[in-house]
Amino acid sequence: MRRAPRCVFCEIAAGRAPAALVFEDASTLALMDIAPAARGHVLVITREHFETLYELSAEAAQGVALTARRVALALRSSPTGCLSSNRTVPPPTRPYPTIMCT
Ligand SMILES: [Zn+2]
């Protein structure tokens, strides 16, 4: 599995950094954002490291979409919205594809 040094999401996926997980499967994780933009802000990420959405494999994209749908359904009673992003994660600043559901 592809990992990147000093990537916080790779550290979380490997179980070496703490995270408030709300869902996980073989290819994705859904976790509470440490700097939420709104109450219930959940990030959906891949277990495997990808720099941007453009590099995401079809299988990884499918996994992210299915997990985002699952999170959105769980948040259905709240004013839920999901956005995709080539997110910048400090430190170090690096892009990372995410889907954010709030
Ligand atoms: Zn990573």
PDB file of C-alpha atoms and ligand atoms in Angstrom:
ATOM      1  CA  MET A   1       0.000   0.000   0.000  1.00  0.00           C
ATOM      2  CA  ARG A   2       1.302   3.392  -0.959  1.00  0.00           C
ATOM      3  CA  ARG A   3       2.151   5.687   1.999  1.00  0.00           C
ATOM      4  CA  ALA A   4       3.898   9.042   2.213  1.00  0.00           C
ATOM      5  CA  PRO A   5       6.294  10.110   4.967  1.00  0.00           C
ATOM      6  CA  ARG A   6       4.969  12.761   7.358  1.00  0.00           C
ATOM      7  CA  CYS A   7       1.437  12.491   5.948  1.00  0.00           C
ATOM      8  CA  VAL A   8      -1.039  12.745   8.823  1.00  0.00           C
ATOM      9  CA  PHE A   9      -3.668  10.721   6.965  1.00  0.00           C
ATOM     10  CA  CYS A  10      -1.200   7.901   6.280  1.00  0.00           C
ATOM     11  CA  GLU A  11      -0.315   7.940   9.984  1.00  0.00           C
ATOM     12  CA  ILE A  12      -3.995   7.720  10.914  1.00  0.00           C
ATOM     13  CA  ALA A  13      -4.576   4.925   8.374  1.00  0.00           C
ATOM     14  CA  ALA A  14      -1.643   2.993   9.834  1.00  0.00           C
ATOM     15  CA  GLY A  15      -2.985   3.449  13.388  1.00  0.00           C
ATOM     16  CA  ARG A  16       0.019   5.551  14.465  1.00  0.00           C
ATOM     17  CA  ALA A  17      -1.902   8.822  14.939  1.00  0.00           C
ATOM     18  CA  PRO A  18      -5.137   9.348  16.845  1.00  0.00           C
ATOM     19  CA  ALA A  19      -8.422  10.028  15.084  1.00  0.00           C
ATOM     20  CA  ALA A  20     -12.099   9.972  15.937  1.00  0.00           C
ATOM     21  CA  LEU A  21     -13.179   7.367  13.386  1.00  0.00           C
ATOM     22  CA  VAL A  22     -16.852   7.109  12.524  1.00  0.00           C
ATOM     23  CA  PHE A  23     -16.424   4.400   9.880  1.00  0.00           C
ATOM     24  CA  GLU A  24     -13.690   2.318   8.304  1.00  0.00           C
ATOM     25  CA  ASP A  25     -13.427  -0.452   5.746  1.00  0.00           C
ATOM     26  CA  ALA A  26     -10.626  -2.065   3.755  1.00  0.00           C
ATOM     27  CA  SER A  27      -9.994   0.967   1.545  1.00  0.00           C
ATOM     28  CA  THR A  28     -11.398   4.051   3.313  1.00  0.00           C
ATOM     29  CA  LEU A  29     -11.723   5.852   6.633  1.00  0.00           C
ATOM     30  CA  ALA A  30     -14.318   8.380   7.786  1.00  0.00           C
ATOM     31  CA  LEU A  31     -13.181  10.582  10.659  1.00  0.00           C
ATOM     32  CA  MET A  32     -14.137  13.745  12.497  1.00  0.00           C
ATOM     33  CA  ASP A  33     -12.197  16.802  11.300  1.00  0.00           C
ATOM     34  CA  ILE A  34      -9.923  18.286  13.995  1.00  0.00           C
ATOM     35  CA  ALA A  35     -10.783  21.782  12.700  1.00  0.00           C
ATOM     36  CA  PRO A  36     -14.451  21.376  11.799  1.00  0.00           C
ATOM     37  CA  ALA A  37     -16.058  23.835   9.410  1.00  0.00           C
ATOM     38  CA  ALA A  38     -19.432  22.845  10.861  1.00  0.00           C
ATOM     39  CA  ARG A  39     -20.843  20.614  13.581  1.00  0.00           C
ATOM     40  CA  GLY A  40     -20.478  16.965  12.565  1.00  0.00           C
ATOM     41  CA  HIS A  41     -17.790  17.690   9.952  1.00  0.00           C
ATOM     42  CA  VAL A  42     -16.572  14.268   8.719  1.00  0.00           C
ATOM     43  CA  LEU A  43     -13.690  13.606   6.319  1.00  0.00           C
ATOM     44  CA  VAL A  44     -13.655  10.577   4.045  1.00  0.00           C
ATOM     45  CA  ILE A  45     -10.164   9.535   2.970  1.00  0.00           C
ATOM     46  CA  THR A  46      -8.474   6.590   1.324  1.00  0.00           C
ATOM     47  CA  ARG A  47      -6.210   4.261   3.274  1.00  0.00           C
ATOM     48  CA  GLU A  48      -3.754   4.464   0.427  1.00  0.00           C
ATOM     49  CA  HIS A  49      -1.939   7.740  -0.165  1.00  0.00           C
ATOM     50  CA  PHE A  50      -2.901   9.787  -3.219  1.00  0.00           C
ATOM     51  CA  GLU A  51      -1.651  13.335  -3.727  1.00  0.00           C
ATOM     52  CA  THR A  52      -4.711  14.583  -5.625  1.00  0.00           C
ATOM     53  CA  LEU A  53      -8.089  13.445  -6.904  1.00  0.00           C
ATOM     54  CA  TYR A  54      -6.586  13.204 -10.360  1.00  0.00           C
ATOM     55  CA  GLU A  55      -4.366  10.299  -9.247  1.00  0.00           C
ATOM     56  CA  LEU A  56      -7.117   8.358  -7.505  1.00  0.00           C
ATOM     57  CA  SER A  57      -7.644   4.896  -8.983  1.00  0.00           C
ATOM     58  CA  ALA A  58     -11.146   3.943 -10.115  1.00  0.00           C
ATOM     59  CA  GLU A  59     -11.343   1.407  -7.271  1.00  0.00           C
ATOM     60  CA  ALA A  60     -10.258   3.989  -4.669  1.00  0.00           C
ATOM     61  CA  ALA A  61     -12.720   6.554  -6.037  1.00  0.00           C
ATOM     62  CA  GLN A  62     -15.515   3.999  -5.833  1.00  0.00           C
ATOM     63  CA  GLY A  63     -14.631   3.231  -2.220  1.00  0.00           C
ATOM     64  CA  VAL A  64     -14.594   6.917  -1.290  1.00  0.00           C
ATOM     65  CA  ALA A  65     -17.946   7.491  -2.979  1.00  0.00           C
ATOM     66  CA  LEU A  66     -19.551   4.534  -1.201  1.00  0.00           C
ATOM     67  CA  THR A  67     -18.212   5.640   2.184  1.00  0.00           C
ATOM     68  CA  ALA A  68     -19.299   9.257   1.582  1.00  0.00           C
ATOM     69  CA  ARG A  69     -22.777   7.981   0.719  1.00  0.00           C
ATOM     70  CA  ARG A  70     -22.827   5.915   3.916  1.00  0.00           C
ATOM     71  CA  VAL A  71     -21.802   8.959   5.995  1.00  0.00           C
ATOM     72  CA  ALA A  72     -24.329  11.187   4.218  1.00  0.00           C
ATOM     73  CA  LEU A  73     -27.102   8.675   4.954  1.00  0.00           C
ATOM     74  CA  ALA A  74     -26.082   8.583   8.626  1.00  0.00           C
ATOM     75  CA  LEU A  75     -26.248  12.394   8.708  1.00  0.00           C
ATOM     76  CA  ARG A  76     -29.469  12.505   6.703  1.00  0.00           C
ATOM     77  CA  SER A  77     -31.503  14.138   9.496  1.00  0.00           C
ATOM     78  CA  SER A  78     -29.021  17.032   9.654  1.00  0.00           C
ATOM     79  CA  PRO A  79     -28.538  19.668   6.946  1.00  0.00           C
ATOM     80  CA  THR A  80     -25.971  17.463   5.205  1.00  0.00           C
ATOM     81  CA  GLY A  81     -23.761  18.409   2.333  1.00  0.00           C
ATOM     82  CA  CYS A  82     -20.742  16.627   0.877  1.00  0.00           C
ATOM     83  CA  LEU A  83     -17.898  18.312  -0.992  1.00  0.00           C
ATOM     84  CA  SER A  84     -14.844  16.846  -2.674  1.00  0.00           C
ATOM     85  CA  SER A  85     -11.516  18.578  -2.405  1.00  0.00           C
ATOM     86  CA  ASN A  86      -7.850  18.376  -3.215  1.00  0.00           C
ATOM     87  CA  ARG A  87      -7.273  19.418   0.339  1.00  0.00           C
ATOM     88  CA  THR A  88      -4.157  21.084   1.743  1.00  0.00           C
ATOM     89  CA  VAL A  89      -3.008  19.540   5.007  1.00  0.00           C
ATOM     90  CA  PRO A  90      -0.474  21.323   7.219  1.00  0.00           C
ATOM     91  CA  PRO A  91       2.168  20.515   8.323  1.00  0.00           C
ATOM     92  CA  PRO A  92       3.799  19.905   5.957  1.00  0.00           C
ATOM     93  CA  THR A  93       1.487  21.512   3.467  1.00  0.00           C
ATOM     94  CA  ARG A  94       0.451  18.914   0.947  1.00  0.00           C
ATOM     95  CA  PRO A  95      -2.606  18.209  -1.103  1.00  0.00           C
ATOM     96  CA  TYR A  96      -4.761  15.233  -0.241  1.00  0.00           C
ATOM     97  CA  PRO A  97      -8.005  14.213  -1.871  1.00  0.00           C
ATOM     98  CA  THR A  98     -10.890  14.170   0.575  1.00  0.00           C
ATOM     99  CA  ILE A  99     -14.648  14.203   0.676  1.00  0.00           C
ATOM    100  CA  MET A 100     -16.048  16.312   3.508  1.00  0.00           C
ATOM    101  CA  CYS A 101     -19.555  15.719   4.833  1.00  0.00           C
ATOM    102  CA  THR A 102     -21.166  18.044   7.329  1.00  0.00           C
TER     103      THR A 102
HETATM  104 ZN    ZN B   1      -1.063   9.936   3.010  1.00  0.00          ZN
END
